[in-house]
CSV table of N, CA and C in Angstrom, one decimal:
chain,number,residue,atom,x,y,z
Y,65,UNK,N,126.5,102.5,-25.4
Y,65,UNK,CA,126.2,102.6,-23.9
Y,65,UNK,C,125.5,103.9,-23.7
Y,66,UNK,N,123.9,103.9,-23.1
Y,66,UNK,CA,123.7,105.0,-23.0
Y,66,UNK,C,123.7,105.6,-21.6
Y,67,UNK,N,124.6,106.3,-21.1
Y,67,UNK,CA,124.7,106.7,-19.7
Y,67,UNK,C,123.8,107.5,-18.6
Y,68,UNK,N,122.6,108.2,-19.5
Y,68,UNK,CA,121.4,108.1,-19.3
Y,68,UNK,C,120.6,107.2,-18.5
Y,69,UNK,N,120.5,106.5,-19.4
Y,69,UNK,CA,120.1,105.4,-18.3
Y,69,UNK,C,120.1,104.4,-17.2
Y,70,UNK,N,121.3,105.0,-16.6
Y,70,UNK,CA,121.8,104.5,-15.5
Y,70,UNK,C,121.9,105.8,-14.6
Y,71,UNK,N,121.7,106.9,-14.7
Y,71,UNK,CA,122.1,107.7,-14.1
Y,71,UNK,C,120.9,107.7,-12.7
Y,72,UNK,N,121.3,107.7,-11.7
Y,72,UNK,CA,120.2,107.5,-10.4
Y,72,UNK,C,120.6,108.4,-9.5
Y,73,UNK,N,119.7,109.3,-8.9
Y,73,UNK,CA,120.1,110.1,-7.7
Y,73,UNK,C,119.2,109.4,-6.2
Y,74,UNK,N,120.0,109.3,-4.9
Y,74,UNK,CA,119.6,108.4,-4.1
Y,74,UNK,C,118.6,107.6,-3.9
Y,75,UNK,N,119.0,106.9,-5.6
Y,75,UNK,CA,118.4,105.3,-5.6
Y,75,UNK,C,117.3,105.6,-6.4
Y,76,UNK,N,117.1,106.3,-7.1
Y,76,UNK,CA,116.0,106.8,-7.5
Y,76,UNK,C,116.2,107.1,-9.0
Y,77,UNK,N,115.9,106.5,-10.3
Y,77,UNK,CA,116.2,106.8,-11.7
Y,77,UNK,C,115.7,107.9,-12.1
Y,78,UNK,N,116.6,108.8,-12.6
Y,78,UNK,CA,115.7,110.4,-13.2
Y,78,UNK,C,115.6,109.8,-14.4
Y,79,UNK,N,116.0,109.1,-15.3
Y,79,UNK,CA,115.5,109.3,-16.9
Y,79,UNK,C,115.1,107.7,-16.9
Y,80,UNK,N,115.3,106.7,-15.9
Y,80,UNK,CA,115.1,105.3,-16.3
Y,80,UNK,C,113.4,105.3,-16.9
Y,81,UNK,N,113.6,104.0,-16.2
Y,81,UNK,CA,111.8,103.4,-16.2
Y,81,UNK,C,111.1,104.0,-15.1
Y,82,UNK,N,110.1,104.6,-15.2
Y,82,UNK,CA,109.2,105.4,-14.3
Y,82,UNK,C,108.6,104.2,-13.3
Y,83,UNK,N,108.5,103.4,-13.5
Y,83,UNK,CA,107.9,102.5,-12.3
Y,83,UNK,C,108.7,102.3,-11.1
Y,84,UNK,N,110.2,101.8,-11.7
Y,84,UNK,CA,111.1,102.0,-10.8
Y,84,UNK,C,111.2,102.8,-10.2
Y,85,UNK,N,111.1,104.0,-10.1
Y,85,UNK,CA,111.2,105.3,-9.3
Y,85,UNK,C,110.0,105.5,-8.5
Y,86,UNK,N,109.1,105.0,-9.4
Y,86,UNK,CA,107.6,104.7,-8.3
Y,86,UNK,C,107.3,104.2,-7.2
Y,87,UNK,N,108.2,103.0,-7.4
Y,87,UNK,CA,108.2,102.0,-6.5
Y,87,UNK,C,109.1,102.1,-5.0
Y,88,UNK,N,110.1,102.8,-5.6
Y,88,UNK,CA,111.5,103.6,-4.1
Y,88,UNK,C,110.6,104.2,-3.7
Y,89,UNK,N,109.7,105.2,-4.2
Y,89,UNK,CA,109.1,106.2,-3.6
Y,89,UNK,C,108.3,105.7,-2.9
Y,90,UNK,N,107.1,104.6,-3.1
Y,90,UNK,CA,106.2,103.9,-2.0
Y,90,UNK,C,106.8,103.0,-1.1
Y,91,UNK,N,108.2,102.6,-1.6
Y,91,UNK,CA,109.0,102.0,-0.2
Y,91,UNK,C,109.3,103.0,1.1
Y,92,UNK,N,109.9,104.1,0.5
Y,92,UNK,CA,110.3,105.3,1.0
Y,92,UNK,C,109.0,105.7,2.0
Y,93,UNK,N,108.3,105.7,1.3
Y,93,UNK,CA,107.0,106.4,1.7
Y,93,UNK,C,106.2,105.5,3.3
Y,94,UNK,N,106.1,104.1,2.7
Y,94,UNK,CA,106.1,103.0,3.9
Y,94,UNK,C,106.8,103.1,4.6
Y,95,UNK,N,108.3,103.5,4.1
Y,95,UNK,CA,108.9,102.8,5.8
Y,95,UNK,C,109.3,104.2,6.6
Y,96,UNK,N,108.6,105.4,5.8
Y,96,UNK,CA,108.7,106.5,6.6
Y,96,UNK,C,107.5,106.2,7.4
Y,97,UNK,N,106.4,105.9,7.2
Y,97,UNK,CA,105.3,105.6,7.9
Y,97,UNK,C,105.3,104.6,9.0
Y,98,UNK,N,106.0,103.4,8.7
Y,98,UNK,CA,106.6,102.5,9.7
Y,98,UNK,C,107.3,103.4,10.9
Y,99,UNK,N,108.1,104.6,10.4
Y,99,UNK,CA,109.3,104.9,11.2
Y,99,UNK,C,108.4,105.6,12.3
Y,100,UNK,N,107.4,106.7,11.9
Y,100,UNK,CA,106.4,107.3,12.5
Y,100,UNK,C,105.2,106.9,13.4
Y,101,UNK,N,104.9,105.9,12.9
Y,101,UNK,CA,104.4,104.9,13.7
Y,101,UNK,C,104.9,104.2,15.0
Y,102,UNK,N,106.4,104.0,14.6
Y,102,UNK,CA,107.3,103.3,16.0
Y,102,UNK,C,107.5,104.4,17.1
Y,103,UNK,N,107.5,105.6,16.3
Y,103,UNK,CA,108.3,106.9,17.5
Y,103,UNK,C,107.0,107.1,18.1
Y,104,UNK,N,105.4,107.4,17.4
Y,104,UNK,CA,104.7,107.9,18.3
Y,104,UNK,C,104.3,106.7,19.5
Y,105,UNK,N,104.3,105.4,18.9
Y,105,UNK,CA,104.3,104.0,19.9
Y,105,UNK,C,105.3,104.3,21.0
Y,106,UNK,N,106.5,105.0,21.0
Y,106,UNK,CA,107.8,104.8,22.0
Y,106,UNK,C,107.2,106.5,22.7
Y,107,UNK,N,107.2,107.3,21.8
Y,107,UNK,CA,106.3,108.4,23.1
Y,107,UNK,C,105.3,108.0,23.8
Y,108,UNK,N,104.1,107.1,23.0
Y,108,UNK,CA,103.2,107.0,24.0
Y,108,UNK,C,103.5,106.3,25.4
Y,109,UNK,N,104.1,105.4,25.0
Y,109,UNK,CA,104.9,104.2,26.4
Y,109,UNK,C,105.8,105.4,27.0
Y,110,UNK,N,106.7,106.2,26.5
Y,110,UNK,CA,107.3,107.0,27.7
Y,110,UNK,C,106.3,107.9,28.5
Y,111,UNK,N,105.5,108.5,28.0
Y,111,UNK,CA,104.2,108.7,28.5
Y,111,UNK,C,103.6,108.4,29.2
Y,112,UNK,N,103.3,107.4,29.3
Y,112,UNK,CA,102.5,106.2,29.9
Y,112,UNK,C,103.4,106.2,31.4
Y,113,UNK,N,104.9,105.4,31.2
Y,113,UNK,CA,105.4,105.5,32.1
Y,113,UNK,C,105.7,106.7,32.9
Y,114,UNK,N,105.7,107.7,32.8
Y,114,UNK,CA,106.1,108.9,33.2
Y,114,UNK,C,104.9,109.5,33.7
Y,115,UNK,N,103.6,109.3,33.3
Y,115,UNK,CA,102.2,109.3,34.1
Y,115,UNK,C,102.0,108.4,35.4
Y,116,UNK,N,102.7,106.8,35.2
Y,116,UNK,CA,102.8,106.3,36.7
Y,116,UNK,C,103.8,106.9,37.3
Y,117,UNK,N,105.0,107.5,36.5
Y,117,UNK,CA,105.6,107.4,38.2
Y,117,UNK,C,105.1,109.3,38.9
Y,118,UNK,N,104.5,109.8,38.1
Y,118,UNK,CA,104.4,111.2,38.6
Y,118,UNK,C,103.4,110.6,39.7
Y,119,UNK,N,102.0,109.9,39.1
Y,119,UNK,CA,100.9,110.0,39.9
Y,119,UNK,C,101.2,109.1,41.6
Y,120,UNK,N,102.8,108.7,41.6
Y,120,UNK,CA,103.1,108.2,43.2
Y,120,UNK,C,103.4,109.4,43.7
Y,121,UNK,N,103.8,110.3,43.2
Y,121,UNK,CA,104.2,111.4,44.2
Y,121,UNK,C,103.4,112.8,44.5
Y,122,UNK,N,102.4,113.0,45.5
Y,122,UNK,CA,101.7,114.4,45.2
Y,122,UNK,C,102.3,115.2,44.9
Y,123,UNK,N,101.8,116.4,44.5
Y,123,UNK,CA,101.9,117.6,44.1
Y,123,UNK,C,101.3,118.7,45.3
Y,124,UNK,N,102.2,118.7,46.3
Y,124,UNK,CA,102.1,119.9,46.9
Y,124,UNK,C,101.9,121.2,46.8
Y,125,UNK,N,100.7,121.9,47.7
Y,125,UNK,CA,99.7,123.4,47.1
Y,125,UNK,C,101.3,123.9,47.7
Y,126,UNK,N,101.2,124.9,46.1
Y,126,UNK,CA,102.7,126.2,46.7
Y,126,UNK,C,104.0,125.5,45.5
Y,127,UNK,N,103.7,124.5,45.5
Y,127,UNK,CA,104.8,124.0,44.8
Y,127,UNK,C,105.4,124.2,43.5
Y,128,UNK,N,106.7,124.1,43.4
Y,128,UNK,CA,106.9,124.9,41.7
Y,128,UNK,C,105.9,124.0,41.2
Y,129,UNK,N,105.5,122.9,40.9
Y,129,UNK,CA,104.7,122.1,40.0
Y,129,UNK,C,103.2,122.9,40.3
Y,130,UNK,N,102.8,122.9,41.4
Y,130,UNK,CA,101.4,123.7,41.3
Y,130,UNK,C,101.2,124.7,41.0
Y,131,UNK,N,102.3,125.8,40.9
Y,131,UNK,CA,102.5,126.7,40.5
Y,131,UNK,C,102.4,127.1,38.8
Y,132,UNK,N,103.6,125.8,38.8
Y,132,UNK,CA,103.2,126.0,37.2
Y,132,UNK,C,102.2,125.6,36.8
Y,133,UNK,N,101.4,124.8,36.9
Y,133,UNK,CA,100.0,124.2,36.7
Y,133,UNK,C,99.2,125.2,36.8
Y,134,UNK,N,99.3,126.4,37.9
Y,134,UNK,CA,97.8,127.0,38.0
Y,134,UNK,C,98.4,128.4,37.4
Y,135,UNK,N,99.4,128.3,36.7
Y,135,UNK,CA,99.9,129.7,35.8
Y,135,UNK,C,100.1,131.0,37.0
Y,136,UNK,N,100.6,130.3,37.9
Y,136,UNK,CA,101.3,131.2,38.8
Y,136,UNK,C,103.0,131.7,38.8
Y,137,UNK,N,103.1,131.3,38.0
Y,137,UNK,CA,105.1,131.2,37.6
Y,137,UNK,C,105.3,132.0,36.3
Y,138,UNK,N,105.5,132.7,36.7
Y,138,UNK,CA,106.3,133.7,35.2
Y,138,UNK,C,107.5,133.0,34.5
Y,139,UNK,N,106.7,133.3,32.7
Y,139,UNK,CA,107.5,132.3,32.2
Y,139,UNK,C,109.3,132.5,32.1
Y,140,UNK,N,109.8,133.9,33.0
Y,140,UNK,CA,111.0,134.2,33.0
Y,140,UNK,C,111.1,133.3,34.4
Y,141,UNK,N,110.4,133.0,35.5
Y,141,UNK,CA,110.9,132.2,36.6
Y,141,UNK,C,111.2,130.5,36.1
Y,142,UNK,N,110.4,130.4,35.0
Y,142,UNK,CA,110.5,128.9,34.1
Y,142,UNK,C,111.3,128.8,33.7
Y,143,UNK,N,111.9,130.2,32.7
Y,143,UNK,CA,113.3,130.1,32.0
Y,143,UNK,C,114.4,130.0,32.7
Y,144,UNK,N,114.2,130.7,34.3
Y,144,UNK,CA,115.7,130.9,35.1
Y,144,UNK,C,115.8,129.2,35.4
Y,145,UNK,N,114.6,128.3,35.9
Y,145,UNK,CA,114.6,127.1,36.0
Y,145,UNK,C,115.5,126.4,35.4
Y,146,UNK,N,114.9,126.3,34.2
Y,146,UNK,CA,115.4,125.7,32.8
Y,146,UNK,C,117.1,125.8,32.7
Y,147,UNK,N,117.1,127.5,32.9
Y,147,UNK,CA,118.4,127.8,32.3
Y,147,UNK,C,119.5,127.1,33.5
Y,148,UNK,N,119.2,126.8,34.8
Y,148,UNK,CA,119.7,126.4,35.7
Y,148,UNK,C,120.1,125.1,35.8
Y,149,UNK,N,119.1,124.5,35.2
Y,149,UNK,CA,119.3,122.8,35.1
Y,149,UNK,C,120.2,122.7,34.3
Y,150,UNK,N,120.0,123.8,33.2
Y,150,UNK,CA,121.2,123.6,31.6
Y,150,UNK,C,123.0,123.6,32.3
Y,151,UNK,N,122.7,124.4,32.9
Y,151,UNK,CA,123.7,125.0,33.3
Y,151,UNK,C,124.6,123.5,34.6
Y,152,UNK,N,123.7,123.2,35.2
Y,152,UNK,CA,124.4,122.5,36.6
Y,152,UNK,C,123.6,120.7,36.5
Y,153,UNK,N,124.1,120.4,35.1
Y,153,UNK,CA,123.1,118.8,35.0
Y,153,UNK,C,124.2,117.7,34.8
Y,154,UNK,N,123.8,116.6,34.6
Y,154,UNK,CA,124.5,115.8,34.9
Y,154,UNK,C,125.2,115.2,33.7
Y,155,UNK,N,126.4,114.4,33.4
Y,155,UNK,CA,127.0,114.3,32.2
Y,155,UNK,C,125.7,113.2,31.7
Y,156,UNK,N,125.3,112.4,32.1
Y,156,UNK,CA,125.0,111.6,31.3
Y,156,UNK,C,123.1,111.7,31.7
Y,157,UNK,N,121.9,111.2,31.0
Y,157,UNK,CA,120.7,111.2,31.3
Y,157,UNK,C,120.4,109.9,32.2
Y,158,UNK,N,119.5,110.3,33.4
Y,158,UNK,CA,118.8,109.5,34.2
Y,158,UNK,C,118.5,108.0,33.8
Y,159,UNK,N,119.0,107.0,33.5
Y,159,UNK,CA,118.4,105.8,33.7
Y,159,UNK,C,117.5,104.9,34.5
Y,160,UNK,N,118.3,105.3,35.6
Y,160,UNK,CA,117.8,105.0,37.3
Y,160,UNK,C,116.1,105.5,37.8
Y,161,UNK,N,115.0,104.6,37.8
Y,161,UNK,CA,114.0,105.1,37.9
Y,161,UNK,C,114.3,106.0,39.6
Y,162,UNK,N,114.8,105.4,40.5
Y,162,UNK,CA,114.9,105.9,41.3
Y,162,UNK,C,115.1,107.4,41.4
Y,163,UNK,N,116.1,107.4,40.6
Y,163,UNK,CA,116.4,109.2,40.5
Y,163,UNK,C,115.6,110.1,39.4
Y,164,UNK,N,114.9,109.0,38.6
Y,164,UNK,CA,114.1,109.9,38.2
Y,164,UNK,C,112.3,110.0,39.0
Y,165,UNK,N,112.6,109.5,40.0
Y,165,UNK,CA,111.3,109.8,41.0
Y,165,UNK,C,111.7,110.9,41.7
Y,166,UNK,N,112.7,111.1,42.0
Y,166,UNK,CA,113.6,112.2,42.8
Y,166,UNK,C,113.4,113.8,41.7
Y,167,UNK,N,113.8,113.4,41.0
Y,167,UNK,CA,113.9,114.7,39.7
Y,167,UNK,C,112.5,114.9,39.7
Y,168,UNK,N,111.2,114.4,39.7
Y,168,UNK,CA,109.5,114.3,39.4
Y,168,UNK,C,109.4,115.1,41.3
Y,169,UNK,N,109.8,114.4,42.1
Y,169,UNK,CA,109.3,115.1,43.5
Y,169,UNK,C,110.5,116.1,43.5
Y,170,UNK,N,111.1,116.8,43.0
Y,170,UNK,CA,111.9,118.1,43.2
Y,170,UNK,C,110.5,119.1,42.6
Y,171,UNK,N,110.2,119.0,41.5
Y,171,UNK,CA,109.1,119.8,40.8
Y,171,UNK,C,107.6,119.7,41.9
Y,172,UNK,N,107.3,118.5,42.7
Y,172,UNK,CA,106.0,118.8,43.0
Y,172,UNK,C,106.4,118.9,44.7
Y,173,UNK,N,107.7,119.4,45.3
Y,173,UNK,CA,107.6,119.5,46.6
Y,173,UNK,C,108.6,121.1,47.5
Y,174,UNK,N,109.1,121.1,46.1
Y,174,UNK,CA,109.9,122.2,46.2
Y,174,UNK,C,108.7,123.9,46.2
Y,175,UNK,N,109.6,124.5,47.3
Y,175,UNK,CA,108.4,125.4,47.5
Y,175,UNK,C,108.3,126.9,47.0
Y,176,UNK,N,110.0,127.0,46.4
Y,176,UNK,CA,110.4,128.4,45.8
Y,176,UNK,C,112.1,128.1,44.6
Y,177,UNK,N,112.0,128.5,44.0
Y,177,UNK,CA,113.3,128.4,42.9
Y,177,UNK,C,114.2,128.1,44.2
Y,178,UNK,N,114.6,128.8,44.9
Y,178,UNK,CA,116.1,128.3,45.4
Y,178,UNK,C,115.8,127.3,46.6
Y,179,UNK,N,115.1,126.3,46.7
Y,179,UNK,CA,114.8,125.4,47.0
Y,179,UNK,C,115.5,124.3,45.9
Y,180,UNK,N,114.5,124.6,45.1
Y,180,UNK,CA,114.4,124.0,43.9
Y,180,UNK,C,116.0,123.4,43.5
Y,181,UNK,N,116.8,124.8,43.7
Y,181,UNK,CA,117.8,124.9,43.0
Y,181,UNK,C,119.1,123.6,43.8
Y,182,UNK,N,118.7,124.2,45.4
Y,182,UNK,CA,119.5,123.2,46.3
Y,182,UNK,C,119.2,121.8,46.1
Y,183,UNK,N,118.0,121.5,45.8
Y,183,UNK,CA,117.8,119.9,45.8
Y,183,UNK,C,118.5,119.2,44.5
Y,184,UNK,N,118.1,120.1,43.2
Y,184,UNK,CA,118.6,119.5,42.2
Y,184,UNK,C,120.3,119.3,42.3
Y,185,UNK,N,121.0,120.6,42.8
Y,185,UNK,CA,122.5,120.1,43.2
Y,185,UNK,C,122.4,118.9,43.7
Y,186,UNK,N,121.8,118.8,44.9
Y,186,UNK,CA,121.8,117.3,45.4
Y,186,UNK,C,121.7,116.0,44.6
Y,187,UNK,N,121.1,116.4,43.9
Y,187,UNK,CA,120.2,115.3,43.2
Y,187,UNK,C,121.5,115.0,41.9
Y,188,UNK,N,122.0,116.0,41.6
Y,188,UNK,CA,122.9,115.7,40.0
Y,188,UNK,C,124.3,115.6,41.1
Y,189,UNK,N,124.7,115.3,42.8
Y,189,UNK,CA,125.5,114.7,42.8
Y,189,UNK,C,125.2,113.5,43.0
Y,190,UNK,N,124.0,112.8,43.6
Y,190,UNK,CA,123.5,111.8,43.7
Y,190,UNK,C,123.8,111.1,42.1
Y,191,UNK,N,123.3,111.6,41.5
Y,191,UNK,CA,123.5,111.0,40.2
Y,191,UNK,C,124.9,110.8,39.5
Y,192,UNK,N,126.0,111.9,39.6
Y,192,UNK,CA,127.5,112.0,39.5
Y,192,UNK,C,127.9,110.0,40.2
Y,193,UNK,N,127.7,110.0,41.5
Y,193,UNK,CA,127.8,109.7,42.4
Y,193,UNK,C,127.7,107.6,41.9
Y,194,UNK,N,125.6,107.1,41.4
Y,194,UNK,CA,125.5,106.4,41.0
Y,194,UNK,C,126.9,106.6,39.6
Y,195,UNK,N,126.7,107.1,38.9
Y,195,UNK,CA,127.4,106.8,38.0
Y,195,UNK,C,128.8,106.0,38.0
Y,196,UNK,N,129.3,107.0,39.4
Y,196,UNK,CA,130.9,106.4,39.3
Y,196,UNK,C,130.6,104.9,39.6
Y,197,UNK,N,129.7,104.4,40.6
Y,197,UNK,CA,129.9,103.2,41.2
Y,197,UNK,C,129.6,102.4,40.0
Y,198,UNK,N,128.5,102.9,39.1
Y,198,UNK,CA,128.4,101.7,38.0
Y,198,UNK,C,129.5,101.8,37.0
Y,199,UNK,N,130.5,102.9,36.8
Y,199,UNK,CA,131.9,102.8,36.2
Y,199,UNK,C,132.8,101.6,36.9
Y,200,UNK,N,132.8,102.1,38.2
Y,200,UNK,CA,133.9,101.4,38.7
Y,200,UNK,C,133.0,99.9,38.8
Y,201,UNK,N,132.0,99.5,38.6
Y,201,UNK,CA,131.8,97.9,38.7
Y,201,UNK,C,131.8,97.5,37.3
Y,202,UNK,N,131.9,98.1,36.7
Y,202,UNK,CA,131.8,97.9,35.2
Y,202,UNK,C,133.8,97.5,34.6
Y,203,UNK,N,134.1,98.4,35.7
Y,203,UNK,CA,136.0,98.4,35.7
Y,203,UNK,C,136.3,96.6,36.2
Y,204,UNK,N,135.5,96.6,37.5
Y,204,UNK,CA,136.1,95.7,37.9
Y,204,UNK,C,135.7,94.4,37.6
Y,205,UNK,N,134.3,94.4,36.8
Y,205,UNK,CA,133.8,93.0,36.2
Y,205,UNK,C,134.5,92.8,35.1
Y,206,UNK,N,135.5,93.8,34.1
Y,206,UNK,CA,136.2,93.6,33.1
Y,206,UNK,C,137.0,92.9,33.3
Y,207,UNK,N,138.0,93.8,34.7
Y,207,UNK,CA,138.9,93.1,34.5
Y,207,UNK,C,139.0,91.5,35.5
Y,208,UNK,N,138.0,91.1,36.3
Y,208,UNK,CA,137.3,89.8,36.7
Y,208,UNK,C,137.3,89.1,35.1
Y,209,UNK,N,137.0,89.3,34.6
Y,209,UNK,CA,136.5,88.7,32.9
Y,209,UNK,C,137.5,88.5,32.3
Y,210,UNK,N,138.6,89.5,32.4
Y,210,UNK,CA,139.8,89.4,31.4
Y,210,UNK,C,140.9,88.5,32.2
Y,211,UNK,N,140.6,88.5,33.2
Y,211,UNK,CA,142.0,87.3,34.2
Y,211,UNK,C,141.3,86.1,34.3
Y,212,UNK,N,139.8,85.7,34.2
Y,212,UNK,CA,139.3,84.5,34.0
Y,212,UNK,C,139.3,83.5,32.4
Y,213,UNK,N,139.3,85.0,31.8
Y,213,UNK,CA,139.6,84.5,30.1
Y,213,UNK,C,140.9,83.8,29.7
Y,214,UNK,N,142.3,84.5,30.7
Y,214,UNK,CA,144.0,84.7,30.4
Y,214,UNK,C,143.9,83.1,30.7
Y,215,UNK,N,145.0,82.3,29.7
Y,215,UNK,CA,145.2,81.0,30.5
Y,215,UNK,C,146.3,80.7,31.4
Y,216,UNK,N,145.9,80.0,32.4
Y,216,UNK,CA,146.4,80.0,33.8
Y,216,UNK,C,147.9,79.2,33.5
């Protein structure tokens, strides 16, 4: 038995038949290419979508969004932004296009950081808020489900 020859590190023969190892490598290599191919297809569509829903809502002169656009915002007033959302966001990410039209017109209507700052509170209880009701219909269609399942 020579144990050489079986020896493989992640799927891949170091002393086998060199073809074989060729060949993982161009699968490898393919379906890394496949995988690359799918993400920049799924950025461009979020893109895409995220270009219609900005272009429903202007962009008000003065506004953090114009502001930042015309490199009037210091990138420490960006960072306090940033660090603020980090700080006061919501447990779970936006699904809801609706609220994420909300989150797109906080940036293009808001007219100073603490504006800014008030709406987004608003906005991440708004969002708190959808959440619970899709918990609690999510509670009560279970247990609808599980007393229709029980036999009577």
């Amino acid at each position: 038995m020579n144990i050489n020859n079986s020896l493989n590190i992640f799927g891949i023969s170091i002393v086998g038949n060199k073809t074989s190892s060729n060949e993982n490598l161009l699968q490898n290599s393919q379906q890394n290419n496949h995988n690359v191919a799918n993400l920049d297809k799924l950025l461009k569509s979020y893109k895409d979508y995220y270009d219609e829903l900005t272009k429903a809502i202007p962009i008000l002169e003065g506004s953090i969004q114009d502001k930042i656009l015309k490199g009037e915002m210091s990138q420490e007033e960006i960072w306090a932004i940033d660090d603020f959302k980090e700080k006061n966001k919501a447990s779970m990410h936006w699904l809801d296009e609706d609220l994420q039209r909300e989150y797109i017109g906080i940036y293009h209507t808001s007219m100073d950081i603490e504006e800014f700052k008030q709406r987004w509170l608003e906005l991440q209880s708004k969002h708190d808020s959808k959440l619970s009701e899709i918990a609690e219909q999510s509670r009560k269609d279970i247990e609808k489900e599980m007393q229709l399942s029980q036999p009577q």
